[in-house]
């Protein structure tokens, strides 16, 4: 990517969304 900062921010956002998804999934089950 031409802008590594945006790449890191997007990767952190994806990781955060996956974390929230797994936590809510375990709480519902």
PDB file of C-alpha atoms in Angstrom:
ATOM      1  CA  UNK A   1       0.000   0.000   0.000  1.00  0.00           C
ATOM      2  CA  UNK A   2       1.125   3.567  -0.613  1.00  0.00           C
ATOM      3  CA  UNK A   3       0.004   4.624   2.859  1.00  0.00           C
ATOM      4  CA  UNK A   4       1.212   2.176   5.566  1.00  0.00           C
ATOM      5  CA  UNK A   5      -0.542   4.191   8.287  1.00  0.00           C
ATOM      6  CA  UNK A   6      -3.969   3.555   6.769  1.00  0.00           C
ATOM      7  CA  UNK A   7      -3.013  -0.098   6.338  1.00  0.00           C
ATOM      8  CA  UNK A   8      -2.229  -0.430  10.058  1.00  0.00           C
ATOM      9  CA  UNK A   9      -5.424   1.388  11.058  1.00  0.00           C
ATOM     10  CA  UNK A  10      -7.551  -0.830   8.811  1.00  0.00           C
ATOM     11  CA  UNK A  11      -5.859  -3.995  10.100  1.00  0.00           C
ATOM     12  CA  UNK A  12      -6.447  -2.896  13.702  1.00  0.00           C
ATOM     13  CA  UNK A  13     -10.094  -2.160  12.867  1.00  0.00           C
ATOM     14  CA  UNK A  14     -10.574  -5.626  11.353  1.00  0.00           C
ATOM     15  CA  UNK A  15      -8.942  -7.236  14.401  1.00  0.00           C
ATOM     16  CA  UNK A  16     -11.198  -5.215  16.719  1.00  0.00           C
ATOM     17  CA  UNK A  17     -14.326  -6.213  14.793  1.00  0.00           C
ATOM     18  CA  UNK A  18     -13.315  -9.885  14.901  1.00  0.00           C
ATOM     19  CA  UNK A  19     -12.656  -9.611  18.652  1.00  0.00           C
ATOM     20  CA  UNK A  20     -16.078  -8.041  19.289  1.00  0.00           C
ATOM     21  CA  UNK A  21     -17.712 -10.677  17.078  1.00  0.00           C
ATOM     22  CA  UNK A  22     -16.111 -13.563  18.979  1.00  0.00           C
ATOM     23  CA  UNK A  23     -16.836 -12.051  22.405  1.00  0.00           C
ATOM     24  CA  UNK A  24     -20.510 -11.423  21.584  1.00  0.00           C
ATOM     25  CA  UNK A  25     -20.755 -14.909  20.063  1.00  0.00           C
ATOM     26  CA  UNK A  26     -19.460 -16.553  23.256  1.00  0.00           C
ATOM     27  CA  UNK A  27     -21.756 -14.387  25.386  1.00  0.00           C
ATOM     28  CA  UNK A  28     -24.803 -15.403  23.345  1.00  0.00           C
ATOM     29  CA  UNK A  29     -23.917 -19.109  23.472  1.00  0.00           C
TER      30      UNK A  29
END
